[in-house]
JSON list of C-alpha atoms in Angstrom, two decimals:
[
{"chain": "N", "resi": 1, "resn": "MET", "atom": "CA", "xyz": [94.99, 53.22, 103.24]},
{"chain": "N", "resi": 2, "resn": "PHE", "atom": "CA", "xyz": [96.87, 52.89, 100.20]},
{"chain": "N", "resi": 3, "resn": "SER", "atom": "CA", "xyz": [96.23, 51.82, 96.56]},
{"chain": "N", "resi": 4, "resn": "SER", "atom": "CA", "xyz": [98.38, 50.77, 93.99]},
{"chain": "N", "resi": 5, "resn": "ALA", "atom": "CA", "xyz": [100.90, 53.34, 92.85]},
{"chain": "N", "resi": 6, "resn": "PRO", "atom": "CA", "xyz": [99.16, 55.53, 89.98]},
{"chain": "N", "resi": 7, "resn": "ASN", "atom": "CA", "xyz": [100.44, 56.41, 86.44]},
{"chain": "N", "resi": 8, "resn": "TYR", "atom": "CA", "xyz": [102.82, 59.68, 87.71]},
{"chain": "N", "resi": 9, "resn": "THR", "atom": "CA", "xyz": [103.55, 60.09, 83.82]},
{"chain": "N", "resi": 10, "resn": "LYS", "atom": "CA", "xyz": [99.92, 60.80, 83.09]},
{"chain": "N", "resi": 11, "resn": "LEU", "atom": "CA", "xyz": [99.36, 62.72, 86.33]},
{"chain": "N", "resi": 12, "resn": "LYS", "atom": "CA", "xyz": [101.95, 65.14, 85.60]},
{"chain": "N", "resi": 13, "resn": "THR", "atom": "CA", "xyz": [100.15, 65.65, 82.20]},
{"chain": "N", "resi": 14, "resn": "ASN", "atom": "CA", "xyz": [96.93, 66.13, 83.51]},
{"chain": "N", "resi": 15, "resn": "LEU", "atom": "CA", "xyz": [98.10, 68.71, 85.86]},
{"chain": "N", "resi": 16, "resn": "ARG", "atom": "CA", "xyz": [99.42, 70.89, 83.12]},
{"chain": "N", "resi": 17, "resn": "LEU", "atom": "CA", "xyz": [96.71, 70.21, 80.87]},
{"chain": "N", "resi": 18, "resn": "ALA", "atom": "CA", "xyz": [94.49, 71.11, 83.71]},
{"chain": "N", "resi": 19, "resn": "ILE", "atom": "CA", "xyz": [96.18, 74.76, 84.39]},
{"chain": "N", "resi": 20, "resn": "ALA", "atom": "CA", "xyz": [96.21, 75.33, 80.32]},
{"chain": "N", "resi": 21, "resn": "ARG", "atom": "CA", "xyz": [92.14, 74.76, 80.47]},
{"chain": "N", "resi": 22, "resn": "LEU", "atom": "CA", "xyz": [91.72, 76.65, 83.43]},
{"chain": "N", "resi": 23, "resn": "LYS", "atom": "CA", "xyz": [93.72, 79.67, 82.35]},
{"chain": "N", "resi": 24, "resn": "LEU", "atom": "CA", "xyz": [91.38, 79.80, 79.26]},
{"chain": "N", "resi": 25, "resn": "LEU", "atom": "CA", "xyz": [88.43, 79.32, 81.15]},
{"chain": "N", "resi": 26, "resn": "GLU", "atom": "CA", "xyz": [89.06, 81.98, 83.64]},
{"chain": "N", "resi": 27, "resn": "LYS", "atom": "CA", "xyz": [90.13, 84.50, 80.40]},
{"chain": "N", "resi": 28, "resn": "LYS", "atom": "CA", "xyz": [86.85, 83.76, 78.78]},
{"chain": "N", "resi": 29, "resn": "LYS", "atom": "CA", "xyz": [84.60, 84.35, 82.07]},
{"chain": "N", "resi": 30, "resn": "THR", "atom": "CA", "xyz": [86.28, 87.08, 82.87]},
{"chain": "N", "resi": 31, "resn": "GLU", "atom": "CA", "xyz": [85.67, 88.98, 79.13]},
{"chain": "N", "resi": 32, "resn": "LEU", "atom": "CA", "xyz": [81.92, 87.88, 79.57]},
{"chain": "N", "resi": 33, "resn": "THR", "atom": "CA", "xyz": [81.63, 89.51, 82.76]},
{"chain": "N", "resi": 34, "resn": "GLU", "atom": "CA", "xyz": [82.80, 92.68, 81.71]},
{"chain": "N", "resi": 35, "resn": "LYS", "atom": "CA", "xyz": [80.45, 92.75, 78.93]},
{"chain": "N", "resi": 36, "resn": "SER", "atom": "CA", "xyz": [77.64, 92.09, 81.86]},
{"chain": "N", "resi": 37, "resn": "ARG", "atom": "CA", "xyz": [78.82, 95.14, 83.57]},
{"chain": "N", "resi": 38, "resn": "ARG", "atom": "CA", "xyz": [78.42, 97.26, 80.29]},
{"chain": "N", "resi": 39, "resn": "GLU", "atom": "CA", "xyz": [74.41, 95.94, 80.68]},
{"chain": "N", "resi": 40, "resn": "ILE", "atom": "CA", "xyz": [73.97, 96.64, 84.31]},
{"chain": "N", "resi": 41, "resn": "ALA", "atom": "CA", "xyz": [75.72, 100.22, 83.91]},
{"chain": "N", "resi": 42, "resn": "ASP", "atom": "CA", "xyz": [72.82, 100.93, 80.95]},
{"chain": "N", "resi": 43, "resn": "PHE", "atom": "CA", "xyz": [69.84, 99.19, 83.56]},
{"chain": "N", "resi": 44, "resn": "ILE", "atom": "CA", "xyz": [71.13, 101.97, 86.18]},
{"chain": "N", "resi": 45, "resn": "SER", "atom": "CA", "xyz": [71.07, 104.49, 83.98]},
{"chain": "N", "resi": 46, "resn": "ALA", "atom": "CA", "xyz": [67.56, 103.38, 82.88]},
{"chain": "N", "resi": 47, "resn": "GLY", "atom": "CA", "xyz": [66.83, 103.35, 86.41]},
{"chain": "N", "resi": 48, "resn": "LYS", "atom": "CA", "xyz": [66.24, 99.71, 86.24]},
{"chain": "N", "resi": 49, "resn": "ILE", "atom": "CA", "xyz": [68.17, 98.73, 89.31]},
{"chain": "N", "resi": 50, "resn": "GLU", "atom": "CA", "xyz": [66.21, 95.35, 90.76]},
{"chain": "N", "resi": 51, "resn": "ARG", "atom": "CA", "xyz": [67.02, 94.34, 87.11]},
{"chain": "N", "resi": 52, "resn": "GLY", "atom": "CA", "xyz": [70.40, 95.37, 87.58]},
{"chain": "N", "resi": 53, "resn": "LYS", "atom": "CA", "xyz": [70.81, 93.61, 90.61]},
{"chain": "N", "resi": 54, "resn": "VAL", "atom": "CA", "xyz": [69.52, 90.63, 89.06]},
{"chain": "N", "resi": 55, "resn": "ARG", "atom": "CA", "xyz": [72.36, 90.76, 86.76]},
{"chain": "N", "resi": 56, "resn": "VAL", "atom": "CA", "xyz": [74.54, 91.58, 89.42]},
{"chain": "N", "resi": 57, "resn": "GLU", "atom": "CA", "xyz": [74.17, 88.05, 91.09]},
{"chain": "N", "resi": 58, "resn": "TYR", "atom": "CA", "xyz": [75.46, 86.39, 88.33]},
{"chain": "N", "resi": 59, "resn": "ILE", "atom": "CA", "xyz": [78.72, 88.37, 88.02]},
{"chain": "N", "resi": 60, "resn": "ILE", "atom": "CA", "xyz": [79.39, 87.93, 91.91]},
{"chain": "N", "resi": 61, "resn": "ARG", "atom": "CA", "xyz": [78.51, 83.73, 91.16]},
{"chain": "N", "resi": 62, "resn": "GLU", "atom": "CA", "xyz": [81.08, 84.16, 88.00]},
{"chain": "N", "resi": 63, "resn": "ASP", "atom": "CA", "xyz": [83.90, 85.93, 90.23]},
{"chain": "N", "resi": 64, "resn": "TYR", "atom": "CA", "xyz": [83.26, 83.36, 92.65]},
{"chain": "N", "resi": 65, "resn": "LEU", "atom": "CA", "xyz": [83.97, 80.45, 90.29]},
{"chain": "N", "resi": 66, "resn": "VAL", "atom": "CA", "xyz": [86.80, 82.39, 88.57]},
{"chain": "N", "resi": 67, "resn": "GLU", "atom": "CA", "xyz": [88.61, 82.95, 91.73]},
{"chain": "N", "resi": 68, "resn": "ALA", "atom": "CA", "xyz": [87.98, 78.89, 92.61]},
{"chain": "N", "resi": 69, "resn": "MET", "atom": "CA", "xyz": [89.30, 78.28, 89.37]},
{"chain": "N", "resi": 70, "resn": "GLU", "atom": "CA", "xyz": [92.27, 80.29, 90.12]},
{"chain": "N", "resi": 71, "resn": "ILE", "atom": "CA", "xyz": [92.77, 78.39, 93.24]},
{"chain": "N", "resi": 72, "resn": "VAL", "atom": "CA", "xyz": [92.56, 74.85, 91.80]},
{"chain": "N", "resi": 73, "resn": "GLU", "atom": "CA", "xyz": [95.23, 76.29, 89.40]},
{"chain": "N", "resi": 74, "resn": "MET", "atom": "CA", "xyz": [97.50, 77.12, 92.13]},
{"chain": "N", "resi": 75, "resn": "TYR", "atom": "CA", "xyz": [97.38, 73.87, 93.40]},
{"chain": "N", "resi": 76, "resn": "CYS", "atom": "CA", "xyz": [98.04, 72.22, 90.20]},
{"chain": "N", "resi": 77, "resn": "ASP", "atom": "CA", "xyz": [101.02, 74.32, 89.97]},
{"chain": "N", "resi": 78, "resn": "LEU", "atom": "CA", "xyz": [102.00, 73.40, 93.47]},
{"chain": "N", "resi": 79, "resn": "LEU", "atom": "CA", "xyz": [101.83, 69.53, 92.93]},
{"chain": "N", "resi": 80, "resn": "LEU", "atom": "CA", "xyz": [104.13, 70.00, 89.81]},
{"chain": "N", "resi": 81, "resn": "ALA", "atom": "CA", "xyz": [106.46, 72.11, 91.34]},
{"chain": "N", "resi": 82, "resn": "ARG", "atom": "CA", "xyz": [106.55, 69.36, 94.44]},
{"chain": "N", "resi": 83, "resn": "PHE", "atom": "CA", "xyz": [106.16, 66.01, 91.89]},
{"chain": "N", "resi": 84, "resn": "GLY", "atom": "CA", "xyz": [109.02, 64.62, 94.24]},
{"chain": "N", "resi": 85, "resn": "LEU", "atom": "CA", "xyz": [106.92, 64.23, 97.57]},
{"chain": "N", "resi": 86, "resn": "ILE", "atom": "CA", "xyz": [104.11, 62.42, 95.30]},
{"chain": "N", "resi": 87, "resn": "THR", "atom": "CA", "xyz": [106.60, 60.07, 93.55]},
{"chain": "N", "resi": 88, "resn": "ASN", "atom": "CA", "xyz": [109.45, 59.36, 96.43]},
{"chain": "N", "resi": 89, "resn": "ILE", "atom": "CA", "xyz": [107.02, 59.10, 99.68]},
{"chain": "N", "resi": 90, "resn": "LYS", "atom": "CA", "xyz": [104.38, 56.92, 100.28]},
{"chain": "N", "resi": 91, "resn": "GLU", "atom": "CA", "xyz": [102.73, 58.45, 103.02]},
{"chain": "N", "resi": 92, "resn": "LEU", "atom": "CA", "xyz": [100.82, 61.66, 102.38]},
{"chain": "N", "resi": 93, "resn": "ASP", "atom": "CA", "xyz": [103.18, 64.65, 102.81]},
{"chain": "N", "resi": 94, "resn": "ASP", "atom": "CA", "xyz": [101.94, 67.46, 104.97]},
{"chain": "N", "resi": 95, "resn": "GLY", "atom": "CA", "xyz": [103.81, 70.13, 102.13]},
{"chain": "N", "resi": 96, "resn": "ILE", "atom": "CA", "xyz": [100.81, 69.04, 99.88]},
{"chain": "N", "resi": 97, "resn": "SER", "atom": "CA", "xyz": [98.37, 67.73, 101.73]},
{"chain": "N", "resi": 98, "resn": "GLU", "atom": "CA", "xyz": [95.76, 70.63, 101.35]},
{"chain": "N", "resi": 99, "resn": "ALA", "atom": "CA", "xyz": [96.26, 70.80, 97.47]},
{"chain": "N", "resi": 100, "resn": "VAL", "atom": "CA", "xyz": [95.77, 67.05, 97.39]},
{"chain": "N", "resi": 101, "resn": "SER", "atom": "CA", "xyz": [92.90, 67.03, 99.63]},
{"chain": "N", "resi": 102, "resn": "SER", "atom": "CA", "xyz": [91.19, 69.94, 97.62]},
{"chain": "N", "resi": 103, "resn": "LEU", "atom": "CA", "xyz": [91.52, 68.73, 94.02]},
{"chain": "N", "resi": 104, "resn": "ILE", "atom": "CA", "xyz": [89.89, 65.38, 94.87]},
{"chain": "N", "resi": 105, "resn": "TRP", "atom": "CA", "xyz": [87.21, 67.44, 96.83]},
{"chain": "N", "resi": 106, "resn": "VAL", "atom": "CA", "xyz": [86.62, 69.73, 93.76]},
{"chain": "N", "resi": 107, "resn": "ALA", "atom": "CA", "xyz": [86.84, 67.71, 91.12]},
{"chain": "N", "resi": 108, "resn": "PRO", "atom": "CA", "xyz": [83.49, 66.70, 90.82]},
{"chain": "N", "resi": 109, "resn": "ARG", "atom": "CA", "xyz": [82.13, 70.13, 91.24]},
{"chain": "N", "resi": 110, "resn": "LEU", "atom": "CA", "xyz": [84.42, 71.46, 88.46]},
{"chain": "N", "resi": 111, "resn": "GLN", "atom": "CA", "xyz": [84.75, 68.42, 86.13]},
{"chain": "N", "resi": 112, "resn": "SER", "atom": "CA", "xyz": [82.21, 69.36, 83.64]},
{"chain": "N", "resi": 113, "resn": "ASP", "atom": "CA", "xyz": [84.45, 72.38, 82.68]},
{"chain": "N", "resi": 114, "resn": "CYS", "atom": "CA", "xyz": [87.82, 70.78, 83.69]},
{"chain": "N", "resi": 115, "resn": "GLN", "atom": "CA", "xyz": [87.76, 66.77, 82.51]},
{"chain": "N", "resi": 116, "resn": "GLU", "atom": "CA", "xyz": [91.18, 66.72, 83.65]},
{"chain": "N", "resi": 117, "resn": "LEU", "atom": "CA", "xyz": [90.17, 67.56, 87.24]},
{"chain": "N", "resi": 118, "resn": "LYS", "atom": "CA", "xyz": [88.65, 64.15, 87.25]},
{"chain": "N", "resi": 119, "resn": "VAL", "atom": "CA", "xyz": [91.47, 62.21, 85.99]},
{"chain": "N", "resi": 120, "resn": "ILE", "atom": "CA", "xyz": [93.77, 64.06, 88.59]},
{"chain": "N", "resi": 121, "resn": "ALA", "atom": "CA", "xyz": [91.40, 63.15, 91.35]},
{"chain": "N", "resi": 122, "resn": "ASP", "atom": "CA", "xyz": [91.28, 59.57, 89.68]},
{"chain": "N", "resi": 123, "resn": "LEU", "atom": "CA", "xyz": [94.99, 59.47, 90.29]},
{"chain": "N", "resi": 124, "resn": "LEU", "atom": "CA", "xyz": [95.73, 60.96, 93.49]},
{"chain": "N", "resi": 125, "resn": "THR", "atom": "CA", "xyz": [92.68, 58.41, 94.75]},
{"chain": "N", "resi": 126, "resn": "ALA", "atom": "CA", "xyz": [94.87, 55.49, 93.26]},
{"chain": "N", "resi": 127, "resn": "LYS", "atom": "CA", "xyz": [98.20, 56.94, 95.37]},
{"chain": "N", "resi": 128, "resn": "TYR", "atom": "CA", "xyz": [96.39, 58.11, 98.84]},
{"chain": "N", "resi": 129, "resn": "GLY", "atom": "CA", "xyz": [93.45, 55.23, 98.98]},
{"chain": "N", "resi": 130, "resn": "HIS", "atom": "CA", "xyz": [89.61, 55.04, 98.14]},
{"chain": "N", "resi": 131, "resn": "ASN", "atom": "CA", "xyz": [89.10, 55.75, 101.93]},
{"chain": "N", "resi": 132, "resn": "TYR", "atom": "CA", "xyz": [91.01, 58.83, 102.28]},
{"chain": "N", "resi": 133, "resn": "ALA", "atom": "CA", "xyz": [89.43, 60.18, 98.76]},
{"chain": "N", "resi": 134, "resn": "GLU", "atom": "CA", "xyz": [85.72, 59.67, 100.22]},
{"chain": "N", "resi": 135, "resn": "ALA", "atom": "CA", "xyz": [86.81, 61.39, 103.13]},
{"chain": "N", "resi": 136, "resn": "CYS", "atom": "CA", "xyz": [87.84, 64.26, 100.98]},
{"chain": "N", "resi": 137, "resn": "ARG", "atom": "CA", "xyz": [84.38, 64.39, 99.10]},
{"chain": "N", "resi": 138, "resn": "VAL", "atom": "CA", "xyz": [82.36, 64.15, 102.19]},
{"chain": "N", "resi": 139, "resn": "GLU", "atom": "CA", "xyz": [84.44, 67.00, 103.48]},
{"chain": "N", "resi": 140, "resn": "SER", "atom": "CA", "xyz": [85.76, 64.84, 106.72]},
{"chain": "N", "resi": 141, "resn": "ILE", "atom": "CA", "xyz": [89.41, 65.99, 105.90]},
{"chain": "N", "resi": 142, "resn": "GLU", "atom": "CA", "xyz": [90.06, 69.45, 107.57]},
{"chain": "N", "resi": 143, "resn": "THR", "atom": "CA", "xyz": [92.92, 70.25, 104.83]},
{"chain": "N", "resi": 144, "resn": "ILE", "atom": "CA", "xyz": [90.35, 70.97, 102.59]},
{"chain": "N", "resi": 145, "resn": "ASN", "atom": "CA", "xyz": [90.77, 74.78, 101.59]},
{"chain": "N", "resi": 146, "resn": "GLU", "atom": "CA", "xyz": [88.02, 76.62, 103.44]},
{"chain": "N", "resi": 147, "resn": "LYS", "atom": "CA", "xyz": [88.03, 79.94, 100.80]},
{"chain": "N", "resi": 148, "resn": "LEU", "atom": "CA", "xyz": [87.58, 77.50, 97.95]},
{"chain": "N", "resi": 149, "resn": "LYS", "atom": "CA", "xyz": [84.98, 75.31, 99.63]},
{"chain": "N", "resi": 150, "resn": "HIS", "atom": "CA", "xyz": [83.22, 78.81, 100.31]},
{"chain": "N", "resi": 151, "resn": "LYS", "atom": "CA", "xyz": [83.56, 80.43, 96.25]},
{"chain": "N", "resi": 152, "resn": "LEU", "atom": "CA", "xyz": [81.61, 76.94, 95.33]},
{"chain": "N", "resi": 153, "resn": "SER", "atom": "CA", "xyz": [78.97, 77.24, 98.23]},
{"chain": "N", "resi": 154, "resn": "ILE", "atom": "CA", "xyz": [75.42, 77.92, 96.78]},
{"chain": "N", "resi": 155, "resn": "GLN", "atom": "CA", "xyz": [74.55, 80.45, 98.63]},
{"chain": "N", "resi": 156, "resn": "SER", "atom": "CA", "xyz": [72.78, 83.95, 97.17]},
{"chain": "N", "resi": 157, "resn": "PRO", "atom": "CA", "xyz": [74.98, 86.49, 97.59]},
{"chain": "N", "resi": 158, "resn": "ALA", "atom": "CA", "xyz": [74.65, 89.22, 100.83]},
{"chain": "N", "resi": 159, "resn": "LYS", "atom": "CA", "xyz": [72.47, 92.21, 99.92]},
{"chain": "N", "resi": 160, "resn": "LEU", "atom": "CA", "xyz": [75.36, 94.38, 100.96]},
{"chain": "N", "resi": 161, "resn": "LEU", "atom": "CA", "xyz": [77.90, 92.70, 98.04]},
{"chain": "N", "resi": 162, "resn": "VAL", "atom": "CA", "xyz": [75.27, 93.05, 95.21]},
{"chain": "N", "resi": 163, "resn": "GLU", "atom": "CA", "xyz": [74.89, 96.80, 96.49]},
{"chain": "N", "resi": 164, "resn": "LYS", "atom": "CA", "xyz": [78.45, 97.03, 96.38]},
{"chain": "N", "resi": 165, "resn": "TYR", "atom": "CA", "xyz": [78.68, 95.96, 93.22]},
{"chain": "N", "resi": 166, "resn": "ILE", "atom": "CA", "xyz": [75.93, 97.86, 92.04]},
{"chain": "N", "resi": 167, "resn": "ILE", "atom": "CA", "xyz": [78.08, 101.36, 93.34]},
{"chain": "N", "resi": 168, "resn": "GLU", "atom": "CA", "xyz": [80.78, 100.52, 91.88]},
{"chain": "N", "resi": 169, "resn": "ILE", "atom": "CA", "xyz": [79.84, 99.95, 88.45]},
{"chain": "N", "resi": 170, "resn": "ALA", "atom": "CA", "xyz": [77.73, 103.21, 88.46]},
{"chain": "N", "resi": 171, "resn": "LYS", "atom": "CA", "xyz": [81.06, 105.05, 89.71]},
{"chain": "N", "resi": 172, "resn": "CYS", "atom": "CA", "xyz": [82.79, 103.14, 87.09]},
{"chain": "N", "resi": 173, "resn": "TYR", "atom": "CA", "xyz": [80.51, 104.46, 84.28]},
{"chain": "N", "resi": 174, "resn": "ASN", "atom": "CA", "xyz": [80.13, 107.92, 85.73]},
{"chain": "N", "resi": 175, "resn": "ILE", "atom": "CA", "xyz": [76.04, 107.08, 86.55]},
{"chain": "N", "resi": 176, "resn": "PRO", "atom": "CA", "xyz": [74.45, 108.66, 89.19]},
{"chain": "N", "resi": 177, "resn": "TYR", "atom": "CA", "xyz": [73.24, 106.46, 91.79]},
{"chain": "N", "resi": 178, "resn": "GLU", "atom": "CA", "xyz": [71.57, 106.81, 95.43]},
{"chain": "N", "resi": 179, "resn": "PRO", "atom": "CA", "xyz": [72.44, 103.42, 97.35]},
{"chain": "N", "resi": 180, "resn": "ASP", "atom": "CA", "xyz": [69.86, 101.77, 99.17]},
{"chain": "N", "resi": 181, "resn": "PRO", "atom": "CA", "xyz": [69.81, 103.08, 102.94]},
{"chain": "N", "resi": 182, "resn": "GLN", "atom": "CA", "xyz": [68.08, 100.36, 103.98]},
{"chain": "N", "resi": 183, "resn": "ILE", "atom": "CA", "xyz": [70.34, 97.83, 102.67]},
{"chain": "N", "resi": 184, "resn": "MET", "atom": "CA", "xyz": [73.63, 99.79, 103.57]},
{"chain": "N", "resi": 185, "resn": "GLU", "atom": "CA", "xyz": [72.12, 99.76, 107.49]},
{"chain": "N", "resi": 186, "resn": "MET", "atom": "CA", "xyz": [70.84, 96.76, 107.77]},
{"chain": "N", "resi": 187, "resn": "GLU", "atom": "CA", "xyz": [73.53, 94.64, 106.55]},
{"chain": "N", "resi": 188, "resn": "LYS", "atom": "CA", "xyz": [76.57, 96.70, 107.49]},
{"chain": "N", "resi": 189, "resn": "GLY", "atom": "CA", "xyz": [76.76, 95.04, 110.82]},
{"chain": "N", "resi": 190, "resn": "LYS", "atom": "CA", "xyz": [77.04, 91.62, 109.77]},
{"chain": "N", "resi": 191, "resn": "ASP", "atom": "CA", "xyz": [79.04, 92.01, 106.17]},
{"chain": "N", "resi": 192, "resn": "ALA", "atom": "CA", "xyz": [81.16, 94.90, 106.00]},
{"chain": "N", "resi": 193, "resn": "LEU", "atom": "CA", "xyz": [84.12, 93.28, 107.05]},
{"chain": "N", "resi": 194, "resn": "LEU", "atom": "CA", "xyz": [83.83, 90.50, 104.98]},
{"chain": "N", "resi": 195, "resn": "ILE", "atom": "CA", "xyz": [83.98, 92.98, 102.06]},
{"chain": "N", "resi": 196, "resn": "ASP", "atom": "CA", "xyz": [87.01, 95.11, 101.17]},
{"chain": "N", "resi": 197, "resn": "LEU", "atom": "CA", "xyz": [86.57, 97.26, 98.09]},
{"chain": "N", "resi": 198, "resn": "SER", "atom": "CA", "xyz": [90.30, 98.02, 98.23]},
{"chain": "N", "resi": 199, "resn": "ASP", "atom": "CA", "xyz": [91.45, 94.54, 97.78]},
{"chain": "N", "resi": 200, "resn": "ARG", "atom": "CA", "xyz": [90.51, 93.75, 93.94]},
{"chain": "N", "resi": 201, "resn": "ASN", "atom": "CA", "xyz": [92.47, 90.75, 93.48]},
{"chain": "N", "resi": 202, "resn": "ASN", "atom": "CA", "xyz": [92.94, 89.16, 96.80]},
{"chain": "N", "resi": 203, "resn": "LEU", "atom": "CA", "xyz": [94.36, 85.93, 95.46]},
{"chain": "N", "resi": 204, "resn": "GLY", "atom": "CA", "xyz": [96.62, 86.97, 92.28]},
{"chain": "N", "resi": 205, "resn": "GLY", "atom": "CA", "xyz": [97.89, 84.55, 89.66]},
{"chain": "N", "resi": 206, "resn": "GLY", "atom": "CA", "xyz": [95.69, 82.49, 87.57]},
{"chain": "N", "resi": 207, "resn": "GLY", "atom": "CA", "xyz": [93.50, 84.30, 85.16]},
{"chain": "N", "resi": 208, "resn": "SER", "atom": "CA", "xyz": [94.40, 87.75, 86.76]},
{"chain": "N", "resi": 209, "resn": "GLY", "atom": "CA", "xyz": [98.29, 87.79, 85.57]},
{"chain": "N", "resi": 210, "resn": "GLY", "atom": "CA", "xyz": [99.65, 88.52, 89.07]},
{"chain": "N", "resi": 211, "resn": "MET", "atom": "CA", "xyz": [102.02, 86.57, 91.01]},
{"chain": "N", "resi": 212, "resn": "PRO", "atom": "CA", "xyz": [100.92, 83.66, 92.80]},
{"chain": "N", "resi": 213, "resn": "ALA", "atom": "CA", "xyz": [100.12, 83.92, 96.70]},
{"chain": "N", "resi": 214, "resn": "PRO", "atom": "CA", "xyz": [102.60, 81.76, 98.82]},
{"chain": "N", "resi": 215, "resn": "PRO", "atom": "CA", "xyz": [101.87, 77.84, 98.98]},
{"chain": "N", "resi": 216, "resn": "GLY", "atom": "CA", "xyz": [99.43, 77.17, 101.78]},
{"chain": "N", "resi": 217, "resn": "PHE", "atom": "CA", "xyz": [97.70, 80.91, 102.31]},
{"chain": "N", "resi": 218, "resn": "PHE", "atom": "CA", "xyz": [94.73, 82.21, 100.19]},
{"chain": "N", "resi": 219, "resn": "GLY", "atom": "CA", "xyz": [93.58, 84.46, 101.90]},
{"chain": "N", "resi": 220, "resn": "TYR", "atom": "CA", "xyz": [90.45, 84.70, 104.56]},
{"chain": "N", "resi": 221, "resn": "PRO", "atom": "CA", "xyz": [86.82, 83.01, 103.56]},
{"chain": "N", "resi": 222, "resn": "GLN", "atom": "CA", "xyz": [84.89, 86.16, 102.09]},
{"chain": "N", "resi": 223, "resn": "PRO", "atom": "CA", "xyz": [82.85, 87.30, 98.91]},
{"chain": "N", "resi": 224, "resn": "PRO", "atom": "CA", "xyz": [85.16, 87.84, 96.09]},
{"chain": "N", "resi": 225, "resn": "PRO", "atom": "CA", "xyz": [86.48, 91.28, 95.57]},
{"chain": "N", "resi": 226, "resn": "LEU", "atom": "CA", "xyz": [85.48, 93.76, 92.89]},
{"chain": "N", "resi": 227, "resn": "PRO", "atom": "CA", "xyz": [86.49, 93.27, 89.23]},
{"chain": "N", "resi": 228, "resn": "ALA", "atom": "CA", "xyz": [88.78, 95.88, 88.07]},
{"chain": "N", "resi": 229, "resn": "MET", "atom": "CA", "xyz": [87.26, 98.10, 85.55]},
{"chain": "N", "resi": 230, "resn": "THR", "atom": "CA", "xyz": [89.74, 99.11, 83.07]},
{"chain": "N", "resi": 231, "resn": "MET", "atom": "CA", "xyz": [89.82, 102.31, 80.95]},
{"chain": "N", "resi": 232, "resn": "MET", "atom": "CA", "xyz": [88.25, 100.44, 77.87]},
{"chain": "N", "resi": 233, "resn": "ASP", "atom": "CA", "xyz": [85.22, 99.96, 80.05]},
{"chain": "N", "resi": 234, "resn": "THR", "atom": "CA", "xyz": [84.04, 103.45, 80.30]},
{"chain": "N", "resi": 235, "resn": "PRO", "atom": "CA", "xyz": [81.81, 104.75, 77.65]}
]
């Protein structure tokens, strides 16, 4: 199962570099989506609701991506905090198994944004073996974080979620908007429990600036909460 020992100094360095890069990416993407919300508000005000909804889908995907990056950042932080479990124990310790498997799984999906993730995945592969790494990549390992997989899925956002974003943006910019009753009724039954608009950051940490959630818990798989609007966002 195990291969030659990795370069632990290189691993620690790239974990730190990945955290720094992910923080910058989260901040940049959050700023861009804030500008997009202003554009959507203009579409709503002009009665171009469908065009606004198309733009909302983009924001939702970016919110998903930011939350995924926050999870990855937290895992990098966790491995640094528990680095002794990597250097001193040959077996994969349960205390880092979720972080290790999730980082190996996510590397091909985010390495274009954060090249350090590929280096980290390669070094973890050197530590725990190619068979284990391949099992992570094909998702046959149960410890991969389900919320992370959900955030990086390619499924289109639910209609109700898009509608909720439109409602919230219109509310924040004081723009009159009548929700689509068919969407609210048809989608409510199957999706309402997945959306908690009162929870605007169910992850904390990362680019949001909050405190990290306890290691090993990242909430339940669900669409992302709506980004908080600030006073500066209002016209």
